Short mmCIF file of C-alpha atoms in Angstrom, two decimals:
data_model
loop_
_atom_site.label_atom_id
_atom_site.label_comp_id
_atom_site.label_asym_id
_atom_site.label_seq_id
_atom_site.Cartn_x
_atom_site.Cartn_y
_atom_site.Cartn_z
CA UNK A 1 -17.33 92.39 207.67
CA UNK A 2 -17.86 95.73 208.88
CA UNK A 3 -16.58 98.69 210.49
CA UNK A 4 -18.07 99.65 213.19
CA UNK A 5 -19.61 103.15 212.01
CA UNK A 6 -21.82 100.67 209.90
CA UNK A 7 -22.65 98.16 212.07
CA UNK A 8 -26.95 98.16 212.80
CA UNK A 9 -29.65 97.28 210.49
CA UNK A 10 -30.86 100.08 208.01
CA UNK A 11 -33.02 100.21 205.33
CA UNK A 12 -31.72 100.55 201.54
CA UNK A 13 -34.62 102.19 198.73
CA UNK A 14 -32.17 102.29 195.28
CA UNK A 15 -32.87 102.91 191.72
CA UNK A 16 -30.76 100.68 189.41
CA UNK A 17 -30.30 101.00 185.51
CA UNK A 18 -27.75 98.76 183.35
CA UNK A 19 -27.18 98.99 179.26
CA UNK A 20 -25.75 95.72 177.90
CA UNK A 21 -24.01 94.10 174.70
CA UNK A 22 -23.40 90.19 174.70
CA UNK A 23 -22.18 88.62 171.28
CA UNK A 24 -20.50 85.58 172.52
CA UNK A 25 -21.76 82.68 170.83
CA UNK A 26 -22.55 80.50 174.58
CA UNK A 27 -23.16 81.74 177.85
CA UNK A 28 -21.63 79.35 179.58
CA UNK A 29 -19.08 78.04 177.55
CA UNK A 30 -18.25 80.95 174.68
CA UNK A 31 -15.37 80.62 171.98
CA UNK A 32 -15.77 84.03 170.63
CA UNK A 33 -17.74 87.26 170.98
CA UNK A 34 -17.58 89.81 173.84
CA UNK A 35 -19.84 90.72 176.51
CA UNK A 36 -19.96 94.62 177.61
CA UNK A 37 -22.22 95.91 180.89
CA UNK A 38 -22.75 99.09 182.38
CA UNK A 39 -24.80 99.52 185.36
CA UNK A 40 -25.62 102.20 187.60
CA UNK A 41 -27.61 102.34 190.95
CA UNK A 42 -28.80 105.19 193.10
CA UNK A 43 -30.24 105.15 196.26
CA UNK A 44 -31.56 108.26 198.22
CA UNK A 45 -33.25 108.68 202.09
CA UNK A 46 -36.48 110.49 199.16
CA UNK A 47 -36.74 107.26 198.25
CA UNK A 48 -38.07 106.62 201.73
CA UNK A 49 -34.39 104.57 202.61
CA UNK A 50 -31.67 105.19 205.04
CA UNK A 51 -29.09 104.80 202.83
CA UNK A 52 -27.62 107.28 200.41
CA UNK A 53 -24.92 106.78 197.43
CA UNK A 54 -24.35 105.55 194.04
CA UNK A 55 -22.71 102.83 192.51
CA UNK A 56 -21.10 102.70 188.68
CA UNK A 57 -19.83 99.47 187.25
CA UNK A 58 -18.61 98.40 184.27
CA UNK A 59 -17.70 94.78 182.75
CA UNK A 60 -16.47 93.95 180.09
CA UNK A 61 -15.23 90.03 178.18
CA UNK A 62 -13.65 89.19 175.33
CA UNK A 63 -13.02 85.50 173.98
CA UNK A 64 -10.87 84.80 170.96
CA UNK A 65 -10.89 81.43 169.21
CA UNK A 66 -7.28 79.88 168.65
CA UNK A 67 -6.20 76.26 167.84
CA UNK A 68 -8.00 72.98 168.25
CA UNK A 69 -11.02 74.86 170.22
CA UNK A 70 -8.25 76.52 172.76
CA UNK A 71 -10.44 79.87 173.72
CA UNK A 72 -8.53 83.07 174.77
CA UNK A 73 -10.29 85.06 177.11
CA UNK A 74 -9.97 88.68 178.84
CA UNK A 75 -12.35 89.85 181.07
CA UNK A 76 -11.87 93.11 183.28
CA UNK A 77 -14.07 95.12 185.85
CA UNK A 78 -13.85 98.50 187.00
CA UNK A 79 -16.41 99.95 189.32
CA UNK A 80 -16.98 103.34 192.28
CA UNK A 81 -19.31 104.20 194.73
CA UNK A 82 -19.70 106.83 197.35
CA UNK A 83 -22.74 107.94 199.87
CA UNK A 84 -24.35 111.20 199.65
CA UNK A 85 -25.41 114.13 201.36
CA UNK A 86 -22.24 113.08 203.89
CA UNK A 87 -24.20 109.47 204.39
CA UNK A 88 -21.65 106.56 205.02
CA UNK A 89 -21.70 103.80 201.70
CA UNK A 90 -23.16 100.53 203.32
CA UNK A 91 -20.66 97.54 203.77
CA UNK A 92 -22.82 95.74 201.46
CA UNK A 93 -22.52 97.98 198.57
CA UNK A 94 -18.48 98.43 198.86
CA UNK A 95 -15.86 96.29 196.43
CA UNK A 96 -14.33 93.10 197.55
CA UNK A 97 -11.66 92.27 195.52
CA UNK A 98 -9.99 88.91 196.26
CA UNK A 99 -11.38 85.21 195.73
CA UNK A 100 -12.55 82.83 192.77
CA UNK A 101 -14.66 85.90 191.02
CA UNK A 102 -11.78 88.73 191.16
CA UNK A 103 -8.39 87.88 192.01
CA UNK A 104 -7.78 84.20 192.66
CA UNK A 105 -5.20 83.25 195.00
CA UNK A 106 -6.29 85.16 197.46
CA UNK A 107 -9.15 85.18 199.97
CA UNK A 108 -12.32 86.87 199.77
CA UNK A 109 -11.74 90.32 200.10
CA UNK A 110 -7.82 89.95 201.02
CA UNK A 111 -7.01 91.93 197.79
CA UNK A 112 -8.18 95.23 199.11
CA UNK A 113 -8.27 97.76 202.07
CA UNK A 114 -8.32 95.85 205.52
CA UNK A 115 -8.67 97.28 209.39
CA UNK A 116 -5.46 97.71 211.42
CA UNK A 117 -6.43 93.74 212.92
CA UNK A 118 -6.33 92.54 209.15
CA UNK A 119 -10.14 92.10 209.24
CA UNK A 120 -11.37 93.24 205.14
CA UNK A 121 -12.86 96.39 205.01
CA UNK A 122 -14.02 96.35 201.15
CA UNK A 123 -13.55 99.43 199.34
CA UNK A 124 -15.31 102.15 197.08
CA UNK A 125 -13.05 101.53 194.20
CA UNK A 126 -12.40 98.38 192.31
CA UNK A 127 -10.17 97.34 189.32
CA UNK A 128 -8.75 94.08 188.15
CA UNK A 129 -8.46 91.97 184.97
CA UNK A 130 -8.69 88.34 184.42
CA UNK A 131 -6.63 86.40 181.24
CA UNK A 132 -7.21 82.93 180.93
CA UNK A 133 -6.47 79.97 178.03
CA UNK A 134 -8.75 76.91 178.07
CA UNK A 135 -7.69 73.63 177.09
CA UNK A 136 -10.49 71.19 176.15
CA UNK A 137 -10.04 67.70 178.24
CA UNK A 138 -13.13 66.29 176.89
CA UNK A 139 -15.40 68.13 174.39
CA UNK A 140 -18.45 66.20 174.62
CA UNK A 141 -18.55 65.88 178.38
CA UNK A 142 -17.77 69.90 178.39
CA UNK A 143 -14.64 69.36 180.61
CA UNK A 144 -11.68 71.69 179.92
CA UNK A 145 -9.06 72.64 182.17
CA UNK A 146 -7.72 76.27 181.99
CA UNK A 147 -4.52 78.43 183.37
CA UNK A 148 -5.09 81.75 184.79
CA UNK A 149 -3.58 84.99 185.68
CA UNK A 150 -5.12 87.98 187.55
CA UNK A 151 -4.52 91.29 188.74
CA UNK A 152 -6.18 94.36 190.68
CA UNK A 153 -7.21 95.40 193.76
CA UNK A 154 -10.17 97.40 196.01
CA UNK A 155 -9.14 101.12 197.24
CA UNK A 156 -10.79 102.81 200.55
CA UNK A 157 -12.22 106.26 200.06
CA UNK A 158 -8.95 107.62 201.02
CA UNK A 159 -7.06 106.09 198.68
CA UNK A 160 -6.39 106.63 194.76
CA UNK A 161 -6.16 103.42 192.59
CA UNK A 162 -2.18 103.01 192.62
CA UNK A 163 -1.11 100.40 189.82
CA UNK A 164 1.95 99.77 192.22
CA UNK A 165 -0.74 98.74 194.93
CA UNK A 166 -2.26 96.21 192.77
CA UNK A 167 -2.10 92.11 193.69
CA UNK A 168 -1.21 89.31 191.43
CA UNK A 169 -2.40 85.46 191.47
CA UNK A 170 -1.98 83.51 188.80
CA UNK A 171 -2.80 79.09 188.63
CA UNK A 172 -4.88 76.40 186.98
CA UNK A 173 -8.01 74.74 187.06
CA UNK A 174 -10.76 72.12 185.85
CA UNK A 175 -14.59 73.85 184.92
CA UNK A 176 -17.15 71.50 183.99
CA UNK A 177 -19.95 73.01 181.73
CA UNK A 178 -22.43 70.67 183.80
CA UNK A 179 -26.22 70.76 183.35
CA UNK A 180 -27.23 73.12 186.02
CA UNK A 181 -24.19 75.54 185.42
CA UNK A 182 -20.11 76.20 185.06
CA UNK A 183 -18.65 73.81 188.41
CA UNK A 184 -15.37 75.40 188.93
CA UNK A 185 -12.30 74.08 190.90
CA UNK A 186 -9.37 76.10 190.39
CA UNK A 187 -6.10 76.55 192.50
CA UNK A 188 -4.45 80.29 192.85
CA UNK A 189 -1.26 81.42 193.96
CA UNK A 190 -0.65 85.09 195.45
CA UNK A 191 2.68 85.56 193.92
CA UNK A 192 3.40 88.81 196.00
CA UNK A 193 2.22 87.69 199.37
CA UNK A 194 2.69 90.39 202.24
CA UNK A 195 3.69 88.84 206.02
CA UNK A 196 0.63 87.01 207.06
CA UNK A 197 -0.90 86.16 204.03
CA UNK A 198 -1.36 82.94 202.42
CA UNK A 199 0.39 82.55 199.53
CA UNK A 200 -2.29 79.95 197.61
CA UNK A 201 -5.84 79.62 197.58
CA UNK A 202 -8.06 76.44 196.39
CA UNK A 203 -12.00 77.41 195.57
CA UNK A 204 -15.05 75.81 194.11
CA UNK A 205 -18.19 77.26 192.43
CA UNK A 206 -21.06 76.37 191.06
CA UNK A 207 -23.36 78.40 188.21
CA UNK A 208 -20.98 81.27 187.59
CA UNK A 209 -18.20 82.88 185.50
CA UNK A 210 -17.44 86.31 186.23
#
């Protein structure tokens, strides 16, 4: 969705560079190690573009063995972006915080800035942190069922990130370490919902984590 200062087609030329650590024993499916990511991307209208900003993200997992192959896990993301030389940052390139990768229990993008109509906006600033435990349900199928709890949110340019402003969602779910990826189904509930929000959220994915 966007607002309408961005609406038209335009042409993005960006330079990207990201610096890595992964230790975690399995992708898909770690018990232990941690996983650390920095990226950075720049585009500029020199680079024969429209578009003009840059982008900063870091990631970061940690997993943590405990009893009868129960796995810990903490995973967080933090990431800004502005444009440049007084260019607008595309819709495509701002944070949407809110949905099955973010902050479960809510709807895509529902956990940050949104128009006066309630249509999401996406931000230029993002923070949250997922903690989950998973339970195995049957180790040689890779079946497991997990609980979850969440919290963060996505912050418009005119806005500093406010810990009072962030969302919570917390639930349960069943993942599937299947042969052509993670399946996910997992049920969230908002547990601060504002008028006119939902306050649960069911989603399914396929070949992802975080």
């Amino acid at each position: 969705v966007q607002p309408q200062a961005e609406l038209g087609e335009t042409l993005t030329s960006a330079l990207g560079f990201s610096i890595s650590r992964d230790t975690r024993d399995f992708r898909f499916d770690p018990k232990e190690g941690t996983n650390h990511s920095l990226s950075l991307e720049y585009a500029g209208t020199f680079l024969g573009g429209d578009n003009a900003y840059y982008k900063v993200v870091l990631d970061s997992s940690r997993y943590f063995p405990a009893w009868r192959d129960h796995v810990f896990s903490l995973h967080g993301r933090a990431g800004f972006a502005d444009g440049i030389d007084e260019k607008v940052l595309p819709a495509g390139e701002r944070f949407f915080v809110g949905g099955i990768n973010t902050v479960r229990g809510f709807n895509f993008g529902k956990a940050g800035p949104l128009t006066p109509d309630g249509v999401i906006s996406g931000g230029n600033k993002e923070v949250f942190l997922n903690v989950e435990y998973l339970i195995p349900l049957s180790k040689e199928a890779g079946l497991k069922w997990l609980i979850f709890y969440d919290i963060g949110a996505a912050f418009d340019d005119t806005e500093s990130i406010a810990l009072s402003e962030f969302r919570e969602g917390a639930g349960f779910g069943i993942r599937w370490i299947s042969p052509i990826g993670p399946l996910r189904l997992e049920w969230g509930r908002n547990l601060n919902p504002k008028p006119g929000e939902t306050d649960r959220e069911l989603e399914f994915s396929i070949g992802t984590m975080f």
